[in-house]
XYZ file of N, CA and C in Angstrom:
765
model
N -31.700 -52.917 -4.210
C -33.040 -52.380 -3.984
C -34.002 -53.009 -4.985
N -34.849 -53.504 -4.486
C -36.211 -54.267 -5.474
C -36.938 -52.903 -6.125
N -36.631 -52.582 -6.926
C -37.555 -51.320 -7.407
C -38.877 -51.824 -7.622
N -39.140 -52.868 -8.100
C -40.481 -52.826 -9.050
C -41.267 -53.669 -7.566
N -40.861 -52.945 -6.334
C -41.714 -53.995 -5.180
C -42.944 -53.373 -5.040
N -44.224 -54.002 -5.000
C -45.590 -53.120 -4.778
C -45.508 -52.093 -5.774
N -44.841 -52.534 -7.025
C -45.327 -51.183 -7.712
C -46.947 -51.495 -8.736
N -46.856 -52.655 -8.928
C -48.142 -53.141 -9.583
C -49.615 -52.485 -8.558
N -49.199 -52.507 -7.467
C -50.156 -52.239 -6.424
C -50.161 -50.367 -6.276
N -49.067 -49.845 -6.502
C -49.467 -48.456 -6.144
C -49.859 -48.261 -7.548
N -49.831 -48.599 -8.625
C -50.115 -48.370 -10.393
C -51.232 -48.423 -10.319
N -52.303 -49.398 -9.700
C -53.839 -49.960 -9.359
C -54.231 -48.877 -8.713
N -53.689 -48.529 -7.593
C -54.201 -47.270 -6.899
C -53.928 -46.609 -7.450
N -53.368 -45.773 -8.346
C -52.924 -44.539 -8.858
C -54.372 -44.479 -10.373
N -54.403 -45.408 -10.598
C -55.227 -45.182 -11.855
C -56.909 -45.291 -11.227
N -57.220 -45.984 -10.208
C -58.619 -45.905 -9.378
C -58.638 -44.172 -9.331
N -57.730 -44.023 -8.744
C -57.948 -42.158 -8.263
C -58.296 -41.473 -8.933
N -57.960 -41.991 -10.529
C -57.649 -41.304 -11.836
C -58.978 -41.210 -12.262
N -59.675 -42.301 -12.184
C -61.035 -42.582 -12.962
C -61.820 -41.933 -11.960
N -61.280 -41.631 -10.852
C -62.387 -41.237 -9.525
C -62.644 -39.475 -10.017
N -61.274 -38.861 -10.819
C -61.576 -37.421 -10.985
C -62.177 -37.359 -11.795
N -62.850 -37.861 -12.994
C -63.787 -37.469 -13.594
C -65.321 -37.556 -13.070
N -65.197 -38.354 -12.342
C -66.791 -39.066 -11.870
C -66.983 -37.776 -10.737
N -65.767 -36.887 -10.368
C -66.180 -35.897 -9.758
C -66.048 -34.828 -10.048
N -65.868 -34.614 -10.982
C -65.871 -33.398 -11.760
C -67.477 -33.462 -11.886
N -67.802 -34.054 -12.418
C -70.003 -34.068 -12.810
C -70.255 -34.023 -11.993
N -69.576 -34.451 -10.046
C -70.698 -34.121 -9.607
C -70.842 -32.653 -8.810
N -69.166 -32.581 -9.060
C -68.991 -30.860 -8.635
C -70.214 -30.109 -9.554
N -70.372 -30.570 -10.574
C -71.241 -29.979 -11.497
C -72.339 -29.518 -11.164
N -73.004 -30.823 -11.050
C -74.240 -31.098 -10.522
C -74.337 -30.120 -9.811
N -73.933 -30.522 -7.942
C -73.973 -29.921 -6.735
C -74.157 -28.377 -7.421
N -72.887 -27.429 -8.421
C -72.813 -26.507 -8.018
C -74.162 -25.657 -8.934
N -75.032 -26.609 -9.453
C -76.013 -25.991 -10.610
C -76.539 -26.022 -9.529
N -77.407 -26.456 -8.941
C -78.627 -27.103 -7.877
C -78.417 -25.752 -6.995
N -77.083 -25.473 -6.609
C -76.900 -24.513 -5.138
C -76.753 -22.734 -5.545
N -76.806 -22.711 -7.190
C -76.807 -21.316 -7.652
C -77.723 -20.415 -6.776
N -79.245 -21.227 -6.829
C -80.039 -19.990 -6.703
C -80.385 -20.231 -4.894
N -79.652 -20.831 -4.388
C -79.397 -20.478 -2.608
C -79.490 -19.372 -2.064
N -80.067 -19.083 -0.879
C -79.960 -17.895 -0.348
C -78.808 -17.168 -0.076
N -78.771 -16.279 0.108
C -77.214 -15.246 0.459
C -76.867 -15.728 1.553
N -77.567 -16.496 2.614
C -77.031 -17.157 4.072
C -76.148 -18.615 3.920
N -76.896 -19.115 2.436
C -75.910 -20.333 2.163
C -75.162 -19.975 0.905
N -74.982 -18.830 0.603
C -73.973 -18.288 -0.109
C -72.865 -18.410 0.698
N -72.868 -17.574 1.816
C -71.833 -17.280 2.601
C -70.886 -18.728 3.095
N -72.247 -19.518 3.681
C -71.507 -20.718 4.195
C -71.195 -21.529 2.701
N -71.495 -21.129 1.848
C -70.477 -21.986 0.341
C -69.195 -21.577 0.617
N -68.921 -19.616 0.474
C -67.714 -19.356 0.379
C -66.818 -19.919 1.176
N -67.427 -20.001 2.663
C -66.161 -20.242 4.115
C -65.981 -21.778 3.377
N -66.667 -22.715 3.031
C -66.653 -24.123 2.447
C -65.587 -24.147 1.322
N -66.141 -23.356 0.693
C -65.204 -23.320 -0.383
C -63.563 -22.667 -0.433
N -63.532 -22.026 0.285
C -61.790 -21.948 1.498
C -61.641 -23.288 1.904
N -62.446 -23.917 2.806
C -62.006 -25.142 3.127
C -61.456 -26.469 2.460
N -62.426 -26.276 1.071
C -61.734 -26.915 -0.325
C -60.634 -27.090 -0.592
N -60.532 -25.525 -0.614
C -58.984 -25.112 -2.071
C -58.016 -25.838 -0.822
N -58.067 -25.074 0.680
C -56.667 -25.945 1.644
C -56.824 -27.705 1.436
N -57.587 -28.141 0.921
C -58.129 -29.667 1.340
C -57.138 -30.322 -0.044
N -57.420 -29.569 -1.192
C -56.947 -29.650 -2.369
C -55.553 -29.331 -2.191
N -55.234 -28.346 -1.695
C -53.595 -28.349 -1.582
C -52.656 -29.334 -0.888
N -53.497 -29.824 -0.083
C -53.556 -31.142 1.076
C -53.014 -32.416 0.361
N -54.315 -32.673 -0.325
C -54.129 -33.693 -1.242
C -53.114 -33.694 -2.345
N -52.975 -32.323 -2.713
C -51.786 -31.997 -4.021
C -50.465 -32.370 -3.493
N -50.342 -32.200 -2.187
C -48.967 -32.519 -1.481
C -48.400 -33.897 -1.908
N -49.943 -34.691 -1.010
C -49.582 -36.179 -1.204
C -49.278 -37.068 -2.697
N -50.123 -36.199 -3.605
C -50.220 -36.483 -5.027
C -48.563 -36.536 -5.403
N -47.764 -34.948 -5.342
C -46.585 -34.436 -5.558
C -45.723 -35.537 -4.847
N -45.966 -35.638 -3.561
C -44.901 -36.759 -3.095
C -44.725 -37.871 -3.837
N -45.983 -38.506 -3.962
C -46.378 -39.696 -4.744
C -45.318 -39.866 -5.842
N -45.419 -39.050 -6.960
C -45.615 -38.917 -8.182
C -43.641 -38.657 -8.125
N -42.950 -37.978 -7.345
C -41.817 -37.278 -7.117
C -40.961 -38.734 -6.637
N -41.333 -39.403 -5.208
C -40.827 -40.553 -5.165
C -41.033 -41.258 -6.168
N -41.976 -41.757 -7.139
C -41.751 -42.782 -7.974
C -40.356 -42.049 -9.124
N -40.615 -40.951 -9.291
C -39.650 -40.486 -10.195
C -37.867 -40.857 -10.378
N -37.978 -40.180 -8.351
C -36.654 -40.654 -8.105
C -36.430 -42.282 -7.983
N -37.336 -43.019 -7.509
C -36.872 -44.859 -8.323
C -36.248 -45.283 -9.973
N -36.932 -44.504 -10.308
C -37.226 -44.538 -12.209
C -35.100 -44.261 -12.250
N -34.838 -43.098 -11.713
C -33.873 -42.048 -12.108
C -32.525 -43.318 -11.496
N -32.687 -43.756 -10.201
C -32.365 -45.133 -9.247
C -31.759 -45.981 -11.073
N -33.178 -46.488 -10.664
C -33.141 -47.687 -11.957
C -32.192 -47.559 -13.443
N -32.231 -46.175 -13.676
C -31.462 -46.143 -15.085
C -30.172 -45.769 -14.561
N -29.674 -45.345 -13.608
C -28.739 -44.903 -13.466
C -27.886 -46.448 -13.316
N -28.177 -47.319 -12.217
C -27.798 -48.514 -12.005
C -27.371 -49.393 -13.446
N -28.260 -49.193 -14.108
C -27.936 -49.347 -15.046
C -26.644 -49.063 -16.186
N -26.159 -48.050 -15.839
C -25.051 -47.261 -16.318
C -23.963 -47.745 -15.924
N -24.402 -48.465 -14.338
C -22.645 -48.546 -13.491
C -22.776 -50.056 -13.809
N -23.163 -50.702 -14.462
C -23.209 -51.931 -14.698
C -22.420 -51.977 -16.420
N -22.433 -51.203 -16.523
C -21.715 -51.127 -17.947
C -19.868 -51.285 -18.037
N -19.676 -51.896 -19.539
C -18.110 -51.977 -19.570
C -17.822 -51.341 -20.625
N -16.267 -51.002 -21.009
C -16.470 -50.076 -22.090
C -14.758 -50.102 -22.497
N -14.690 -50.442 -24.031
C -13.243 -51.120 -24.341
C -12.586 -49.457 -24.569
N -11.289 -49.838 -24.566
C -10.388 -48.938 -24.456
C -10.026 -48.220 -26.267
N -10.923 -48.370 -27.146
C -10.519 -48.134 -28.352
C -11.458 -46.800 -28.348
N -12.128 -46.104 -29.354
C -12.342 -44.558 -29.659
C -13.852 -44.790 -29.492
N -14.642 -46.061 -30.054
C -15.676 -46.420 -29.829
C -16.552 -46.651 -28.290
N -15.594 -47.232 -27.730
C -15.370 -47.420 -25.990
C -15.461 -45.748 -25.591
N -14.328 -45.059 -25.912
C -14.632 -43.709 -25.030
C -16.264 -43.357 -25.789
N -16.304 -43.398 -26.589
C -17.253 -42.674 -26.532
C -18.670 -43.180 -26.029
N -18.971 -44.625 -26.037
C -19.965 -45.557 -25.723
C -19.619 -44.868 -23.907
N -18.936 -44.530 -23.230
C -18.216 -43.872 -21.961
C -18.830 -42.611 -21.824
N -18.428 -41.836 -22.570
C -18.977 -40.386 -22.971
C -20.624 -40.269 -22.791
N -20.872 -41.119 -23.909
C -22.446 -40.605 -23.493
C -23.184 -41.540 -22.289
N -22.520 -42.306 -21.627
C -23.123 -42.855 -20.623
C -22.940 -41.677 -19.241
N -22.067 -41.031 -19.142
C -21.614 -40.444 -18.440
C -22.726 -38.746 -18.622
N -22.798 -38.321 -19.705
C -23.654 -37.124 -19.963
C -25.298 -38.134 -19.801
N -25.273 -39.349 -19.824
C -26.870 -39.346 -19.591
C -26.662 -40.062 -17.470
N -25.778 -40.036 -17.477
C -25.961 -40.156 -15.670
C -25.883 -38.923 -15.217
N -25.392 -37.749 -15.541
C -25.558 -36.457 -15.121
C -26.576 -35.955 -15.432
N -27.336 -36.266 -16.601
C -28.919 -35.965 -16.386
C -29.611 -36.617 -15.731
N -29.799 -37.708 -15.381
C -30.504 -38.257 -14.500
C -29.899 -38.122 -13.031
N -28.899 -37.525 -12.513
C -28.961 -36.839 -11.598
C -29.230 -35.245 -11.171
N -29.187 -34.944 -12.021
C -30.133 -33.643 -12.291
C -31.304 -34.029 -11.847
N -32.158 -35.258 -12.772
C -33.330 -35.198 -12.409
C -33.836 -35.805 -10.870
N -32.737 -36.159 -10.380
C -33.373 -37.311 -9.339
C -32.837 -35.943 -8.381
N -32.422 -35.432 -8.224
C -31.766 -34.092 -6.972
C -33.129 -33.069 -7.014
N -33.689 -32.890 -8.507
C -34.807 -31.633 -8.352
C -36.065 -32.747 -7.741
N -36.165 -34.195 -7.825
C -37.186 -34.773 -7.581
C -36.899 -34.939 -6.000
N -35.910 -35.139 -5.213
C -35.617 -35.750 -4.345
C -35.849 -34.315 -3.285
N -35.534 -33.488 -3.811
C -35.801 -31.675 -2.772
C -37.382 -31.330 -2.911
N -37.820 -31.729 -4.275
C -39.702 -31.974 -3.893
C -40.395 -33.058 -3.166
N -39.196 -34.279 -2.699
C -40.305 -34.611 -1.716
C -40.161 -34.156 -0.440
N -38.462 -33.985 -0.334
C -37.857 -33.797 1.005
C -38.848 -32.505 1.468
N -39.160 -31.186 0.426
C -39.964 -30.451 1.315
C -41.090 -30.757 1.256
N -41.930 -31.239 0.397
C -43.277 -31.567 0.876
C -43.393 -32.694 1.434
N -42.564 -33.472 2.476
C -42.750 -33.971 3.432
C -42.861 -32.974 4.722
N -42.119 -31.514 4.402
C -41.888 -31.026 5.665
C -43.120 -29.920 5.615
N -43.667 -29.662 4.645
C -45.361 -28.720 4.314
C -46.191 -29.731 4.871
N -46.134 -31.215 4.746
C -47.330 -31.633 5.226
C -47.366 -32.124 6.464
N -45.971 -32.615 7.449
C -45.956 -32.831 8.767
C -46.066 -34.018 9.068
N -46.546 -33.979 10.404
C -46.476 -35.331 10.627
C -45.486 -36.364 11.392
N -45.176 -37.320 12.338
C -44.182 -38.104 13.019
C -43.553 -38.414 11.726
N -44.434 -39.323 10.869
C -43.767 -39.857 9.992
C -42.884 -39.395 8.755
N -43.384 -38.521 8.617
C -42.895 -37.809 7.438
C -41.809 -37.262 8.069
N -41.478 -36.545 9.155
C -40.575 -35.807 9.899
C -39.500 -37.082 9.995
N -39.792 -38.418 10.349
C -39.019 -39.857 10.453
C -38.161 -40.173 9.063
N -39.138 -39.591 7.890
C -38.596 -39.813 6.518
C -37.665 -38.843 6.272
N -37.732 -37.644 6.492
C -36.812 -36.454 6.537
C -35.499 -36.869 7.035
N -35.480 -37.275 8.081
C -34.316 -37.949 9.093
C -33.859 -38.902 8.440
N -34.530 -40.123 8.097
C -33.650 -41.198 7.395
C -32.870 -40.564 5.914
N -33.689 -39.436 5.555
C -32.673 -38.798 4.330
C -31.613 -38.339 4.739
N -31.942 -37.557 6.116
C -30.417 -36.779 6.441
C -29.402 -37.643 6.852
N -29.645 -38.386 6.945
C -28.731 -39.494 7.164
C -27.937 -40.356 6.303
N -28.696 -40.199 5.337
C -28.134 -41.122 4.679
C -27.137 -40.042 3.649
N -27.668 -38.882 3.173
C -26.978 -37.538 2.863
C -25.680 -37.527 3.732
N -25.866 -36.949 4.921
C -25.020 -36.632 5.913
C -23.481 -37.895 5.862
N -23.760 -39.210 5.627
C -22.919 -40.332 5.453
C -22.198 -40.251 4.109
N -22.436 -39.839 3.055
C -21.886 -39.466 2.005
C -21.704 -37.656 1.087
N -22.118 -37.051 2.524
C -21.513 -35.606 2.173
C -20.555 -35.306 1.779
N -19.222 -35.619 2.052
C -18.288 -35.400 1.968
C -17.993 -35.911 0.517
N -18.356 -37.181 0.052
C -18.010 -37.591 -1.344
C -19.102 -36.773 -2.210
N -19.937 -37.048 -1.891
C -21.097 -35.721 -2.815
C -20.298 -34.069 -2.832
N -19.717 -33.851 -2.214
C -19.330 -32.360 -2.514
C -18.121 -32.192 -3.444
N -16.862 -33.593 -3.544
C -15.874 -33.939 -4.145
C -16.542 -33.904 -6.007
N -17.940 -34.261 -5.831
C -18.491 -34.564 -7.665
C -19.056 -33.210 -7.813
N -19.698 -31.899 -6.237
C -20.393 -30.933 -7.022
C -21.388 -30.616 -6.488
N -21.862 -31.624 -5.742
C -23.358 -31.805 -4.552
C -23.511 -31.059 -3.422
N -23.365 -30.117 -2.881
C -23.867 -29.702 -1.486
C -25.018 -29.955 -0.877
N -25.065 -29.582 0.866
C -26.323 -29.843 1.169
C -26.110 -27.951 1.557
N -27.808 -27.350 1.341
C -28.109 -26.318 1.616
C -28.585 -26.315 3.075
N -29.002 -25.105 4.137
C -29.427 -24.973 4.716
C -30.260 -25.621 6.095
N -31.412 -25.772 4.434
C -32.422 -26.127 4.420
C -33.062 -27.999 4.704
N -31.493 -28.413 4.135
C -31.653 -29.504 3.641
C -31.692 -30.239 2.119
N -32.133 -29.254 1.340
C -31.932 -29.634 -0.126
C -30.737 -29.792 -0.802
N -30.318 -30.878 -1.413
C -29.109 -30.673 -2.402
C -28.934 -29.769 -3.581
N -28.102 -29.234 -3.565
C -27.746 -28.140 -4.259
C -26.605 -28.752 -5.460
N -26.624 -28.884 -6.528
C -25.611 -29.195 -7.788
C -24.985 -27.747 -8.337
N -23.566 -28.144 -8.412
C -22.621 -27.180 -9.048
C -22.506 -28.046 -10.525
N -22.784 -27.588 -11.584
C -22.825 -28.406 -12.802
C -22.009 -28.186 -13.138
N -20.908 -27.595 -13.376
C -19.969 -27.718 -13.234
C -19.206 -28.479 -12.879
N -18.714 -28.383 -11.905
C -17.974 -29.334 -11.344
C -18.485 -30.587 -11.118
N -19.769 -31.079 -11.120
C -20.444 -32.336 -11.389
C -19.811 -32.726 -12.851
N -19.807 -32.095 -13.928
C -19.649 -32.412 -15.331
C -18.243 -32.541 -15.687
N -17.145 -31.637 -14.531
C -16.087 -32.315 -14.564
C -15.896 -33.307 -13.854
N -16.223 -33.518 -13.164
C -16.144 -34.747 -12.265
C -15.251 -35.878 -12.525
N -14.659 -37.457 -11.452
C -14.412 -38.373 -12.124
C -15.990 -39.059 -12.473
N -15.389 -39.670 -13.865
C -16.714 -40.676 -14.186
C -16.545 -41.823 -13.109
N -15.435 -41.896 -12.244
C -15.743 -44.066 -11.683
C -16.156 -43.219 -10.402
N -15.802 -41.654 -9.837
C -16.633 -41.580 -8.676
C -18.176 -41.224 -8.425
N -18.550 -40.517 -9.253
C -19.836 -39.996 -9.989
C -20.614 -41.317 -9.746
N -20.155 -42.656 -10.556
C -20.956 -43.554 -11.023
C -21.231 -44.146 -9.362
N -19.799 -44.051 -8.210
C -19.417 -44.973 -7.119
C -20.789 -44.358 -6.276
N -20.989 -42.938 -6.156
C -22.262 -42.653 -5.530
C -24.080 -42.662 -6.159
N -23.828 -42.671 -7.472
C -25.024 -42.738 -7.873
C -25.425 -43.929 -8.917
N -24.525 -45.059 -9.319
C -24.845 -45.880 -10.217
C -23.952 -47.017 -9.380
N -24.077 -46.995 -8.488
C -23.648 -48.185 -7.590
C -24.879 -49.112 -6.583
N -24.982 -50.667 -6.608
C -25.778 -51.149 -5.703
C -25.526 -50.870 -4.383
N -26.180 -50.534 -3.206
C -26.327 -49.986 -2.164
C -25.566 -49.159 -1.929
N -24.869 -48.167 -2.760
C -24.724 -46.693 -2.984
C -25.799 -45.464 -2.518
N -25.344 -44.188 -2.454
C -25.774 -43.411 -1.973
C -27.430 -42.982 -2.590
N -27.045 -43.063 -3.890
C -28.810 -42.821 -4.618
C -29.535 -44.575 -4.119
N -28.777 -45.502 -4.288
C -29.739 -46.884 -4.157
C -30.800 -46.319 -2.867
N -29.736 -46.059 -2.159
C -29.987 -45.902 -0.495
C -31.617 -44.894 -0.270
N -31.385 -44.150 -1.069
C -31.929 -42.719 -1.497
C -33.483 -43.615 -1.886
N -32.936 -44.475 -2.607
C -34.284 -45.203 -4.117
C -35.172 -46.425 -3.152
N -34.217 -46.585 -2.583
C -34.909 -47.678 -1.429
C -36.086 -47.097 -0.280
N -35.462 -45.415 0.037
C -36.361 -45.087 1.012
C -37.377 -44.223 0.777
N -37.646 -43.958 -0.919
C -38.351 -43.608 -1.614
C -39.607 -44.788 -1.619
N -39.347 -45.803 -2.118
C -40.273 -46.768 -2.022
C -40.806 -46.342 -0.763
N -40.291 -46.472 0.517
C -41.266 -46.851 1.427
C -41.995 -45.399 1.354
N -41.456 -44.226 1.102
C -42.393 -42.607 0.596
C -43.198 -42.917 -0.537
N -43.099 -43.463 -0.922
C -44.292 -43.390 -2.030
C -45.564 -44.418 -1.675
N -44.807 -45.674 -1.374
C -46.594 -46.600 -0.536
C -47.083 -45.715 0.676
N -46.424 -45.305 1.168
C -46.785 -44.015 2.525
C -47.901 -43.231 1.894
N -47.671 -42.794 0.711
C -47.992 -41.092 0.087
C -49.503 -41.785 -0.202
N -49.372 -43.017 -1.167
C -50.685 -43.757 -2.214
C -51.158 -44.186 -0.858
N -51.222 -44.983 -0.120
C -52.101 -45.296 0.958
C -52.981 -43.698 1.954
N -52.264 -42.841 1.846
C -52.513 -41.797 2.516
C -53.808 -41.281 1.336
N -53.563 -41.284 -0.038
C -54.420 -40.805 -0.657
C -55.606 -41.697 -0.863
N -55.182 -43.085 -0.830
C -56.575 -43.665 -0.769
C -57.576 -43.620 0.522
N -57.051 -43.244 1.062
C -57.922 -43.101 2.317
C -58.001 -41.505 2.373
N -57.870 -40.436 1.954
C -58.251 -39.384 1.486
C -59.335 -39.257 0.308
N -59.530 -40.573 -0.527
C -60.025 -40.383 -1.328
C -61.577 -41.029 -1.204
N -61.210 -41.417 -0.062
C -62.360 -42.502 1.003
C -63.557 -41.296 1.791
N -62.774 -40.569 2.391
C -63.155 -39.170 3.079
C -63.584 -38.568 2.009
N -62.930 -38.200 1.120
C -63.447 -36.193 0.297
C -64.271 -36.846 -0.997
N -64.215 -38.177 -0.960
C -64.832 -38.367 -2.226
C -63.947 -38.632 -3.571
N -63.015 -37.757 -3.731
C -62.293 -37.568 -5.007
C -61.027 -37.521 -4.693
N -60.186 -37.156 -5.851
C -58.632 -37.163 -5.962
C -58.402 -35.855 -6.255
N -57.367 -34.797 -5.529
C -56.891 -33.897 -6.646
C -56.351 -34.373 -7.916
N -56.497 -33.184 -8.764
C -55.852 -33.164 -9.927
C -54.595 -31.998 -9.871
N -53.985 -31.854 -9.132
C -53.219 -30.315 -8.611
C -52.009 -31.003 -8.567
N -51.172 -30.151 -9.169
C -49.723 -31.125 -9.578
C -48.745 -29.432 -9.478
N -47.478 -29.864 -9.496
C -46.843 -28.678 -9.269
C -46.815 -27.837 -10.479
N -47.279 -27.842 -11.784
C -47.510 -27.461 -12.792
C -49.436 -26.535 -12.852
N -49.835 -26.821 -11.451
C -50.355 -25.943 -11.214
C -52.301 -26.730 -10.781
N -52.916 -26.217 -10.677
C -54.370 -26.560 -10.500
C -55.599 -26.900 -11.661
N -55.736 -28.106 -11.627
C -56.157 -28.015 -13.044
C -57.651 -28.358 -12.911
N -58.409 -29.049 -11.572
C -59.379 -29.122 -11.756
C -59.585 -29.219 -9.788
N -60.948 -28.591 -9.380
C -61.708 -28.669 -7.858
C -62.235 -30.174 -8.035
N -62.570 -30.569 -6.663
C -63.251 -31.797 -6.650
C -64.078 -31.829 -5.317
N -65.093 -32.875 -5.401
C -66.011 -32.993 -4.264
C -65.105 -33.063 -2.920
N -65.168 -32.204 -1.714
C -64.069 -32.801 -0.445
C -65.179 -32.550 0.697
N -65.534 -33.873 0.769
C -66.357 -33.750 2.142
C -67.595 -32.720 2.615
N -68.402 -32.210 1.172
C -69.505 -31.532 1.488
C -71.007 -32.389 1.754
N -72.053 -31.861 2.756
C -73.207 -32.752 2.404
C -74.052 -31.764 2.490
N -75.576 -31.764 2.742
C -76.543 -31.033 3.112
C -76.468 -29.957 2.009
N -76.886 -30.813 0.661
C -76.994 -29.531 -0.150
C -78.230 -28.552 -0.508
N -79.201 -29.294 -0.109
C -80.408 -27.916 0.092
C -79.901 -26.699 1.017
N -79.589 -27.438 1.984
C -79.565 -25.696 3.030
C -78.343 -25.661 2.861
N -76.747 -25.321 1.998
C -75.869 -25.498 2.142
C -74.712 -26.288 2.518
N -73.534 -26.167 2.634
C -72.718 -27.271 2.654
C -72.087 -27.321 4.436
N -71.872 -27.940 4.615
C -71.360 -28.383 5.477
C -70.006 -29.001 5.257
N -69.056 -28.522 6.139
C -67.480 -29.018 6.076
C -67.084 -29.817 7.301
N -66.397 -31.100 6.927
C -65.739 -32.119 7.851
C -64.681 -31.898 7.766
N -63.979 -31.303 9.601
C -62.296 -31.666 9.942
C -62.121 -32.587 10.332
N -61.250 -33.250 9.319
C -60.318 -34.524 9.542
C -59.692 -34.396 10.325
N -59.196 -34.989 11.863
C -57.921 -34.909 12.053
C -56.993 -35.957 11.655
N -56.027 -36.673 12.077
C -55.278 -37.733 11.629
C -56.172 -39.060 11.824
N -55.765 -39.405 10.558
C -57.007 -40.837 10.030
C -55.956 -41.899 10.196
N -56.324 -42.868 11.389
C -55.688 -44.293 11.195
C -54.281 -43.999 11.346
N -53.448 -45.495 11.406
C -52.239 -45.754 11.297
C -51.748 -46.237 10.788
N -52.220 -46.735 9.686
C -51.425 -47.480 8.723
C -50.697 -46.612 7.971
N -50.773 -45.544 7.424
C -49.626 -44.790 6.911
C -48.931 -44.124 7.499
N -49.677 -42.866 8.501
C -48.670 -42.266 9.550
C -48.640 -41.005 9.088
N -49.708 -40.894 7.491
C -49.583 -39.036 7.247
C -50.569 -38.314 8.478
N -49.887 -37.236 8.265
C -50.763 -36.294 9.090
C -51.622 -35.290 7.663
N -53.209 -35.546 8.363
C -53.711 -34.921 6.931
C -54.209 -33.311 7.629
């Protein structure tokens, strides 16, 4: 898997967005000094507007979360690969140079399982052919190595999310552990590969969200940290709200 493919390009987009939330924060500002002393008739149509916001913002927080969640699980990809590429002599120094390679691939599968169930469901909160297409190529590729994922500790839930017994992950063998998750076109590669194409999906979806509403959320799963301009105009007599329906095809989100 080429990890570092188009990543220079989603890094460019990711930091445009970045500089875009401050420049809208002032003008949320602005707008909302100017519209204080409005009548109670464009009071009202602020509030219904301002509902339309916060969903617009959660909208965008999705795509942000995906974004931000697929690159994670590449990162988690990358070091792990790293691990199964390693050799390790048979003297006390060797086990242990073993040892801690082994306690830092079980954290980074920790981390790549809690990253990999935040995109898998906020692909399925935000909808869509495509995203529903991305769901599927996960279950699949899950579903093909279930059986060895449950041998290290891994289940699949319900739902679809992987579920870790740490336990039995931590007893685990180290050469099978490594065979599904620190192996080239192994079960996480597989995983890290179709992340890439979720994450240029997610950044293209937001730049063209960011084309429409003006701004970027700042709303991360750690919670809401700042509103932003989304598609208001007509600010003397109140605001006015634009429904998007699905924009274009080049990404395939449904917004």
């Amino acid at each position: 898997m080429n990890i570092n493919s188009s990543r220079n390009a989603l890094l460019r987009s990711r930091n445009l967005r970045s500089a875009r939330r401050s420049r809208a924060g002032k003008v949320i500002s602005s707008r909302t000094t100017r519209t204080n002393s409005s009548s109670s008739t464009n009071t009202t149509k602020r509030t219904t507007s301002a509902s339309a916001s916060l969903t617009q913002t959660r909208q965008l927080a999705k795509y942000e979360q995906v974004e931000q969640s697929a690159n994670n699980v590449q990162t988690y990809v990358k070091n792990m690969l790293k691990i199964g590429k390693m050799t390790y002599t048979d003297d006390e120094t060797g086990k242990k140079a073993q040892e801690n390679d082994k306690n830092n691939l079980i954290k980074n599968i920790k981390n790549f399982v809690e990253d990999y169930n935040d995109v898998y469901n906020n692909l399925a909160d935000i909808g869509g052919a495509a995203n529903a297409a991305f769901r599927k190529a996960f279950d699949s590729i899950v579903s093909t190595n279930k059986t060895a994922l449950k041998e290290i500790g891994i289940t699949v839930s319900s739902s679809g999310e992987l579920v870790i017994d740490e336990e039995t992950l931590e007893a685990a063998d180290f050469d099978k552990v490594k065979a599904l998750f620190a192996k080239e076109n192994g079960f996480a590669d597989k995983i890290g590969a179709k992340m890439e194409s979720v994450e240029s999906a997610a950044a293209n979806s937001l730049t063209t969200l960011s084309k429409l509403y003006g701004a970027t959320s700042t709303y991360n799963k750690y919670g809401m940290s700042n509103s932003y301009f989304n598609g208001y105009n007509n600010y003397s007599s109140g605001y006015s709200y634009y429904n998007y329906g699905n924009y274009g095809s080049n990404s395939g989100w449904s917004f």
